Short mmCIF file of C-alpha atoms and ligand atoms in Angstrom, two decimals:
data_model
loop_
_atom_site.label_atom_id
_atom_site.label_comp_id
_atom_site.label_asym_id
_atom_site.label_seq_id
_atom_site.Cartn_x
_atom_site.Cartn_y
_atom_site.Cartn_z
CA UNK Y 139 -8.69 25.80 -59.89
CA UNK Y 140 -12.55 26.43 -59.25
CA UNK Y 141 -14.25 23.54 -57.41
CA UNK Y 142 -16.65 21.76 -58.37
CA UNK Y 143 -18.85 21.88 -55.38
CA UNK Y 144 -21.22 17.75 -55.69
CA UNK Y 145 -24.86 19.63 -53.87
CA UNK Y 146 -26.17 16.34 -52.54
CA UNK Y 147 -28.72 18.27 -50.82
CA UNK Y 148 -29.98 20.43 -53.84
CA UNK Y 149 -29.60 17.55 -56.25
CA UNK Y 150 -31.73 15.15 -53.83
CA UNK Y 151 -34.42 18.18 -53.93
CA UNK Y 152 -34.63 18.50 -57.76
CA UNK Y 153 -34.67 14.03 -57.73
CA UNK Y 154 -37.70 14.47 -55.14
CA UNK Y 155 -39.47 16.67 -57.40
CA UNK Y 156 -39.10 14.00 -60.34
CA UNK Y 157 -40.44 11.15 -57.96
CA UNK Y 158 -43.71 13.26 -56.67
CA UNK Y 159 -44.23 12.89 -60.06
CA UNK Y 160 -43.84 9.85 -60.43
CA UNK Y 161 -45.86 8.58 -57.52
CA UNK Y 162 -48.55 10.93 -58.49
CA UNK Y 163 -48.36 8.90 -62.31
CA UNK Y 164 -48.84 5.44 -60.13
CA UNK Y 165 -51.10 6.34 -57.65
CA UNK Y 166 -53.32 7.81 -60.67
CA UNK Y 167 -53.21 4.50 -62.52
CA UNK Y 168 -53.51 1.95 -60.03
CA UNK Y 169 -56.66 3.05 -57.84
CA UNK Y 170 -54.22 4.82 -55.51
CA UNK Y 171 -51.83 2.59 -54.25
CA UNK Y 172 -48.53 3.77 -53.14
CA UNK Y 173 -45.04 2.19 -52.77
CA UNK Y 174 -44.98 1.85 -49.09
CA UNK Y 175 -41.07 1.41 -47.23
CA UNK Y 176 -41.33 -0.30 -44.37
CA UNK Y 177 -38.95 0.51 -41.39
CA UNK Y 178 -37.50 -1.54 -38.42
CA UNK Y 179 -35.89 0.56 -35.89
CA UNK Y 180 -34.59 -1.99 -32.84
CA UNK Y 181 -33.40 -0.19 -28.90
CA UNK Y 182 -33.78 3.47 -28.63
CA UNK Y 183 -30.73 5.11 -30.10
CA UNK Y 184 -31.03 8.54 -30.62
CA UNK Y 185 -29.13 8.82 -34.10
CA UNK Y 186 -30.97 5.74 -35.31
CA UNK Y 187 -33.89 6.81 -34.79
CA UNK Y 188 -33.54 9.64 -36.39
CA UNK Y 189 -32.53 8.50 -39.31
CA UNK Y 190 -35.30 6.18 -39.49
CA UNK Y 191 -37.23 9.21 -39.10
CA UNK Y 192 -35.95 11.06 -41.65
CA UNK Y 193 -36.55 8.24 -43.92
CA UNK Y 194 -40.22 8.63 -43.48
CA UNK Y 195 -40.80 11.88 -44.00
CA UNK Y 196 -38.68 11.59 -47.22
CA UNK Y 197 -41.13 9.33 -48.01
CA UNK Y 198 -44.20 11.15 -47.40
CA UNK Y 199 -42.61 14.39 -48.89
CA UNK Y 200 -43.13 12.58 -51.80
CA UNK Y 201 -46.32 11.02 -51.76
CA UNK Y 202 -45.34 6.90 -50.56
CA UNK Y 203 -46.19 5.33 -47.23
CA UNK Y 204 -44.25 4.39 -44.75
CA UNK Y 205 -44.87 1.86 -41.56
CA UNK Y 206 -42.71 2.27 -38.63
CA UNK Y 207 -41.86 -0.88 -36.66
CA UNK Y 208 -40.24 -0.11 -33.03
CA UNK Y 209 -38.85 -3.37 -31.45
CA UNK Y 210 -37.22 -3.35 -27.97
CA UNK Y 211 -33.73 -3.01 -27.12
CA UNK Y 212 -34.10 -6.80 -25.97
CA UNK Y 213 -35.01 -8.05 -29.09
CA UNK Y 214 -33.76 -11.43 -30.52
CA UNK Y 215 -32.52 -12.94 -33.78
CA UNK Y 216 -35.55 -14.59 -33.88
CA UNK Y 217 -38.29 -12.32 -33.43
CA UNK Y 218 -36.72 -9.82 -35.94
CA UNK Y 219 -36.29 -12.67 -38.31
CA UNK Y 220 -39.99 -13.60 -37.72
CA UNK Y 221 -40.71 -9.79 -38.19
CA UNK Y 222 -39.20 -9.56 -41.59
CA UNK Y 223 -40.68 -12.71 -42.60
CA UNK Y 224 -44.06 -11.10 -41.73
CA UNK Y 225 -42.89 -8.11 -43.74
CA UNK Y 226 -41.82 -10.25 -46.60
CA UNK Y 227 -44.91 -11.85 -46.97
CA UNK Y 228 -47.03 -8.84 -46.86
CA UNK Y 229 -48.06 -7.63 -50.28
CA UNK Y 230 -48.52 -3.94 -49.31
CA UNK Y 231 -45.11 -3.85 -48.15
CA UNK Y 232 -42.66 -3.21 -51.54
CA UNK Y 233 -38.78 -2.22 -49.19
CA UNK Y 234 -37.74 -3.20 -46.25
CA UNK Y 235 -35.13 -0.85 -44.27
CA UNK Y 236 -33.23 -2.63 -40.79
CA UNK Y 237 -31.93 0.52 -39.19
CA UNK Y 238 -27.80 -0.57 -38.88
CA UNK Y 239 -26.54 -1.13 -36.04
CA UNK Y 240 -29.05 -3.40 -34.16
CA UNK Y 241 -28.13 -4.33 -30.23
CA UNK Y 242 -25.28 -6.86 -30.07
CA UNK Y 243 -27.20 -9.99 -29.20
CA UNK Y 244 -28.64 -9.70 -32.73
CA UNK Y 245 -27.07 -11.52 -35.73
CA UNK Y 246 -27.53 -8.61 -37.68
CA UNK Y 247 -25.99 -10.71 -40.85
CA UNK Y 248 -28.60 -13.30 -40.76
CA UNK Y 249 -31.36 -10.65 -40.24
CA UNK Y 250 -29.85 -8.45 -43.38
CA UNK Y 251 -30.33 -11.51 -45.41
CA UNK Y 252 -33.76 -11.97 -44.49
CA UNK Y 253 -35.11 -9.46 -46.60
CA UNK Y 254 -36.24 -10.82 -49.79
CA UNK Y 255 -34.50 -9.51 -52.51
CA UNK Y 256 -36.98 -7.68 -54.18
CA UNK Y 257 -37.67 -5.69 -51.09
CA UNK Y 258 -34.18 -4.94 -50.20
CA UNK Y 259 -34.41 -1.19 -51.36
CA UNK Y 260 -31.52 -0.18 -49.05
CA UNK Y 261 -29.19 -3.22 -50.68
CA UNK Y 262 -28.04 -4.90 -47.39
CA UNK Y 263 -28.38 -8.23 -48.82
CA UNK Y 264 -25.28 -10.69 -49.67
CA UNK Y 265 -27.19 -11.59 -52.86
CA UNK Y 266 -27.71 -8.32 -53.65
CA UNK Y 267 -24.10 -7.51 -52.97
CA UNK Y 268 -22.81 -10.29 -54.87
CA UNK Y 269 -25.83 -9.25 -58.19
CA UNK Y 270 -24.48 -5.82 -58.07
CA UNK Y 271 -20.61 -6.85 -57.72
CA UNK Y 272 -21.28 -9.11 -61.11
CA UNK Y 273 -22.88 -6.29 -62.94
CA UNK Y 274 -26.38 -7.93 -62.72
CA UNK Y 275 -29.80 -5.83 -61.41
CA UNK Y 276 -29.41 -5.12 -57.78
CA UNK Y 277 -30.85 -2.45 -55.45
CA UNK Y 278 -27.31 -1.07 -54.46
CA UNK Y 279 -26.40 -0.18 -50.97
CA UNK Y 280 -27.65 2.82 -50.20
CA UNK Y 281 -24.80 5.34 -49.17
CA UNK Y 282 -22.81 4.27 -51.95
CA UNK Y 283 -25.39 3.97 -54.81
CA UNK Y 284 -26.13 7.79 -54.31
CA UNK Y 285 -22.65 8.63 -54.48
CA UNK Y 286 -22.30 7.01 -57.63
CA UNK Y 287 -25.94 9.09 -58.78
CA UNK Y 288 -24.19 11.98 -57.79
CA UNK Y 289 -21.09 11.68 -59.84
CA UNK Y 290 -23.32 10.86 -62.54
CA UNK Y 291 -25.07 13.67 -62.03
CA UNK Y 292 -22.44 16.10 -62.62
CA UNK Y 293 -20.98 13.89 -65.30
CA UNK Y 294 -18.00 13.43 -63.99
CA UNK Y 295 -15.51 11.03 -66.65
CA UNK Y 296 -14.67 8.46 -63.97
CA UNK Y 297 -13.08 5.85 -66.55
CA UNK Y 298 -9.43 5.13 -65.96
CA UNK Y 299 -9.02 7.37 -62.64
CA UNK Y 300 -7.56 5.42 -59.77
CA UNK Y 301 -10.01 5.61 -57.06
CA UNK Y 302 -9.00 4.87 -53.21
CA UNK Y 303 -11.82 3.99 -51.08
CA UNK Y 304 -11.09 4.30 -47.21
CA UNK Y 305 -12.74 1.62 -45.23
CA UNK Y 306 -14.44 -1.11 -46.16
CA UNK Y 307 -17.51 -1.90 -44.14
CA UNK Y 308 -19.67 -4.30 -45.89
CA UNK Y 309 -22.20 -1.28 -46.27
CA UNK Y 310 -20.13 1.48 -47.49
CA UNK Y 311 -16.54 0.74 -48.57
CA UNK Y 312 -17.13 -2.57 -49.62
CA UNK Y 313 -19.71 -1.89 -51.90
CA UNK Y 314 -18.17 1.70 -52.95
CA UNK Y 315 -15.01 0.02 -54.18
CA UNK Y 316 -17.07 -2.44 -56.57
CA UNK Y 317 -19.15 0.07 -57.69
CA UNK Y 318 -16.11 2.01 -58.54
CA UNK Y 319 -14.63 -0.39 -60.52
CA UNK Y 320 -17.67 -1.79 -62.22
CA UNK Y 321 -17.52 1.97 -63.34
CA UNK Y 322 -13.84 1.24 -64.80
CA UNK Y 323 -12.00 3.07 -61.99
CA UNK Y 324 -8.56 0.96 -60.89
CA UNK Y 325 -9.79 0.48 -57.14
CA UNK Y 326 -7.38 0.32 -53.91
CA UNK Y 327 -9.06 -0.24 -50.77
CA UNK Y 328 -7.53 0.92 -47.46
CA UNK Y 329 -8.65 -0.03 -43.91
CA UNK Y 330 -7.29 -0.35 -40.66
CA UNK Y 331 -4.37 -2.30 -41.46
CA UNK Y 332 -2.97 -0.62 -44.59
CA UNK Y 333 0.67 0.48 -44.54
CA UNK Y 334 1.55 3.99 -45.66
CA UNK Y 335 -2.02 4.98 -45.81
CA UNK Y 336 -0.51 8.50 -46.67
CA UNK Y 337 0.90 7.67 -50.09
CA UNK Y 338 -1.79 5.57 -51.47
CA UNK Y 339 -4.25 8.17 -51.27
CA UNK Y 340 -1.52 10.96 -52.71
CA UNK Y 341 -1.71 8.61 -55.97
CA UNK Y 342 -5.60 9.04 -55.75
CA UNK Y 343 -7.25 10.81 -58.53
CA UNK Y 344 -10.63 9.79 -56.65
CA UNK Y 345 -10.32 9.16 -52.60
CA UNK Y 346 -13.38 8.13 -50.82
CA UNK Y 347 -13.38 8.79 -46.99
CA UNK Y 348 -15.71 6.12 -45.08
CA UNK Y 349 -13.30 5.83 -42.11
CA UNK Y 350 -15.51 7.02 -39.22
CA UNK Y 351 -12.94 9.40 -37.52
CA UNK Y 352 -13.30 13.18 -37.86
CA UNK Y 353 -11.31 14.77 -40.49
CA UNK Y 354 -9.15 11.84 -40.45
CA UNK Y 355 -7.94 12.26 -44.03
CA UNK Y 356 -5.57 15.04 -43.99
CA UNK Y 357 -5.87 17.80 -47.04
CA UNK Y 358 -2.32 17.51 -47.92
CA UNK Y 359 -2.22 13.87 -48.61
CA UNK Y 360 -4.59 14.52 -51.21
CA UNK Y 361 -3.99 15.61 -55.04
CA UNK Y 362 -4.34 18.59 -56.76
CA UNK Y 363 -7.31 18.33 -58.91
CA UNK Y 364 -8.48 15.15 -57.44
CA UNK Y 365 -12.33 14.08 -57.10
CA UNK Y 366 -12.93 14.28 -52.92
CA UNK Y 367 -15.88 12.34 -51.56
CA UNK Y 368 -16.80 12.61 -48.28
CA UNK Y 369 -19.11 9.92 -46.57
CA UNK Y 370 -18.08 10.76 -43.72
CA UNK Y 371 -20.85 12.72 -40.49
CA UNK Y 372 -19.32 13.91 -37.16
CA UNK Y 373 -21.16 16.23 -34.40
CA UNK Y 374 -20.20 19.89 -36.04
CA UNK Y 375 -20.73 19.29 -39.01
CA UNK Y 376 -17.23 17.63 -39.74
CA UNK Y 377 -16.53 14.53 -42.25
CA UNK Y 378 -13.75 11.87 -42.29
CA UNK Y 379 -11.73 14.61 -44.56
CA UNK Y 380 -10.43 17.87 -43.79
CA UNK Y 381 -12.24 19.55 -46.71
CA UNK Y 382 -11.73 23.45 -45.80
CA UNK Y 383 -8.30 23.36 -47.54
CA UNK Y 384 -9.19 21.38 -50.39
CA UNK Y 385 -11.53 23.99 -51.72
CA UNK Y 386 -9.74 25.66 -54.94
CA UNK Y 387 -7.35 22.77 -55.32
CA UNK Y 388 -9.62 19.77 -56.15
CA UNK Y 389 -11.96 19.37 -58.83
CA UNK Y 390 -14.90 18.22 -56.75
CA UNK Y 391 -16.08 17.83 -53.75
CA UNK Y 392 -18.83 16.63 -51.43
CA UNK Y 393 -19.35 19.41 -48.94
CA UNK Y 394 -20.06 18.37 -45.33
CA UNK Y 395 -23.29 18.37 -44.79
CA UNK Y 396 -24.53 18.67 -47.97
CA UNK Y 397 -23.71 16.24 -50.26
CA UNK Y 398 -23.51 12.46 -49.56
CA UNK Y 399 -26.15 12.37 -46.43
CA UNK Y 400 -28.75 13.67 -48.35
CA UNK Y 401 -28.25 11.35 -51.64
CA UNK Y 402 -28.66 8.20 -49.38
CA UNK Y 403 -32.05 8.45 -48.15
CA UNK Y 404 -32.91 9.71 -51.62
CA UNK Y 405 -31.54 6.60 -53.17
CA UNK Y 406 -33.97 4.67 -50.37
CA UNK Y 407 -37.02 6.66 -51.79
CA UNK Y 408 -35.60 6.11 -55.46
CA UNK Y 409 -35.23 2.26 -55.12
CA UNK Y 410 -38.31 1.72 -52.93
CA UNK Y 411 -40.15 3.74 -55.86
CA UNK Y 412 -38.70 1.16 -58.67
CA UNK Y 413 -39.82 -1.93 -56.19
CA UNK Y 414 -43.27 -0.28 -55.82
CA UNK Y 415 -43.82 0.51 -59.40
CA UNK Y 416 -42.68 -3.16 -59.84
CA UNK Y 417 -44.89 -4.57 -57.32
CA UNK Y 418 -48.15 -2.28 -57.99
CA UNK Y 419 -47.85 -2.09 -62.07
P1 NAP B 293 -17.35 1.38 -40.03
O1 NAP B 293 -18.22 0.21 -40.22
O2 NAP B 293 -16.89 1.77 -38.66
O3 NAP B 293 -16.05 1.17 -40.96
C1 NAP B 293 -14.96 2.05 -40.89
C2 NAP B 293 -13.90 1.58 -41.84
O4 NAP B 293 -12.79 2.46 -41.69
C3 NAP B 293 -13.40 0.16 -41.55
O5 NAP B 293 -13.27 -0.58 -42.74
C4 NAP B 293 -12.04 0.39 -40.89
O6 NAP B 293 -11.09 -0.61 -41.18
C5 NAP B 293 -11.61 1.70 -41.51
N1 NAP B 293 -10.68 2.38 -40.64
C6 NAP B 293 -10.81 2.61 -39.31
N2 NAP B 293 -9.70 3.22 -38.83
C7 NAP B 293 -8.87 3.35 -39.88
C8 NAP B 293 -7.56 3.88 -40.01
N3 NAP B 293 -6.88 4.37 -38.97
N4 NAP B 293 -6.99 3.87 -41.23
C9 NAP B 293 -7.64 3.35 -42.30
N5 NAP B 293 -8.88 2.84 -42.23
C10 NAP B 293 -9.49 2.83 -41.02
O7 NAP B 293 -18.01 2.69 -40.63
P2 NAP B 293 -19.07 2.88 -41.84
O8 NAP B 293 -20.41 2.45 -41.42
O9 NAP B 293 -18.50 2.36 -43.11
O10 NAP B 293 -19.08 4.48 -41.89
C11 NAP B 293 -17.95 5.24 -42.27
C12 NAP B 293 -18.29 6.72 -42.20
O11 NAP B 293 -19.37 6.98 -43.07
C13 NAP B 293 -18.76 7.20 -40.83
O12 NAP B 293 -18.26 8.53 -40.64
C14 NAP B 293 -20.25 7.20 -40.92
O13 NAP B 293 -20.85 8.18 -40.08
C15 NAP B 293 -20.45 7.57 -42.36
N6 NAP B 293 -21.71 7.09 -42.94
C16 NAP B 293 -22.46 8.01 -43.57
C17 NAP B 293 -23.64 7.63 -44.16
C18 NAP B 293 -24.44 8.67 -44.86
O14 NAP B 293 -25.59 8.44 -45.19
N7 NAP B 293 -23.87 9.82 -45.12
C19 NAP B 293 -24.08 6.31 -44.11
C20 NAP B 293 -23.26 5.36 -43.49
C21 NAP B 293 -22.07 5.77 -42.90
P3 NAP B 293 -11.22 -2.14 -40.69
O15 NAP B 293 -12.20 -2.78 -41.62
O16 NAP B 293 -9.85 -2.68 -40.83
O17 NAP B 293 -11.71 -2.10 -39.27
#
């Protein structure tokens, strides 16, 4: 069987040609203004920040704005509520991005939930959750919302198949699972404490690996012909799947890197677009 190989990375570049455009269009109409994405990067971890770097220059590689906000590793709940109240208010400001995970002292809930709903391009937000788990308008979470653009993408039928999502952390697996099924997948979650994690995801005819471990998910637990998604990032360029085996035998895949890192800043850019287009007209 020839593998479908789901190009995150070359699909992202063709969606960031369609968005210059598109901020071009705006910035044309409305005396130049730009969406602008704000970011809040709190302590100095490496990996955060460079995500939250990357984020910018996604931005700019597209025409928008950014505006970087450092805070120190001491920061409180307070100030970074008072922060994204500031940000909130500010009219030049149209998404907000908290870098995940902030230090522990930081009730990184309450400060999710901050963000006004409109600005919550990277769809952190209970509300927004709970909008997009009924089916109503909602910036999605990020990682999983681009999956979902890149199925669509390469059309793949996902009505009927029973999906398995592994993990289910309230920015990933959660969301993934109800996005699945609001697609009209029949959804099993797995997590820590599932029992025979093994022979729920032989049944799959979609697995989803958000588990965190390298090449956790072994190749021969999963079926031929299945649809392999891999959200998964380790050091060398490993996922939470073993995907070297699987190539021939599935019907898609998401390489490692390659496909699902590169479709969640791009959903970022695509939903702070929409809530800058919104905000600007
Ligand atoms: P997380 O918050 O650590 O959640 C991991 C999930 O895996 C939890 O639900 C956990 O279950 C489950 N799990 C842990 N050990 C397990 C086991 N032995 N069997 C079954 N399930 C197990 O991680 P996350 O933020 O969702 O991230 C997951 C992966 O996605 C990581 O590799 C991360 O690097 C990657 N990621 C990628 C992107 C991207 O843009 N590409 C973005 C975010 C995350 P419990 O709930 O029971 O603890």
């Amino acid at each position: 069987m020839e593998t479908l190989i789901l190009d995150g990375k070359y699909q992202a570049s063709c969606y960031e040609d369609e968005f210059r455009a598109e901020v071009a269009n705006l910035k044309a109409r409305a005396n130049n203004a730009t969406p602008v994405l704000a970011t809040i990067l709190v302590g100095a971890d490496p990996s955060s920040a460079t995500y939250v770097r990357m984020k910018g220059e996604a931005c700019r590689r597209i025409g928008m704005d950014s505006r970087k906000i450092e805070m120190s590793e001491q920061t409180t709940t307070e100030e970074l509520l008072a922060t994204i109240d500031e940000l909130n208010a500010d009219e030049n400001v149209h998404g907000i991005l908290l870098q995940h995970p902030v230090p522990a002292q930081i009730d990184e809930r309450a400060c999710f939930d901050r963000i006004a709903l409109e600005k919550d391009v990277d769809g952190v937000t209970c509300l927004g959750f709970g909008r997009m788990a009924m089916g109503e308008s909602a910036y999605g979470s990020a990682t999983p919302a681009g999956i979902m653009r890149l199925l669509e993408k390469y059309k793949l039928e996902l009505s009927g198949l029973h999906a398995v999502v592994v993990g289910r952390s309230p920015i990933l697996g959660k969301p993934m699972a109800l996005m699945l099924l609001n697609a009209n997948c029949t959804v099993t979650i797995c997590h820590s404490r599932t029992k025979d994690l093994e022979r729920h995801i032989r049944e799959a005819d979609l697995v989803v690996g958000a588990v965190g471990i390298p090449e956790f998910i072994k190749a021969d637990w999963i079926k031929d012909g299945a649809i392999v998604v891999d959200a998964g990032y380790h050091t060398g360029g490993v996922g939470d799947i073993e995907l070297a085996p699987l190539n021939g035998r599935v019907k898609a895949l998401t390489p490692v890197p390659g496909g699902v890192g590169p479709m969640t800043i791009n959903t970022l850019i695509a939903q702070t677009l929409t809530a800058g287009t919104k905000a600007i007209k």
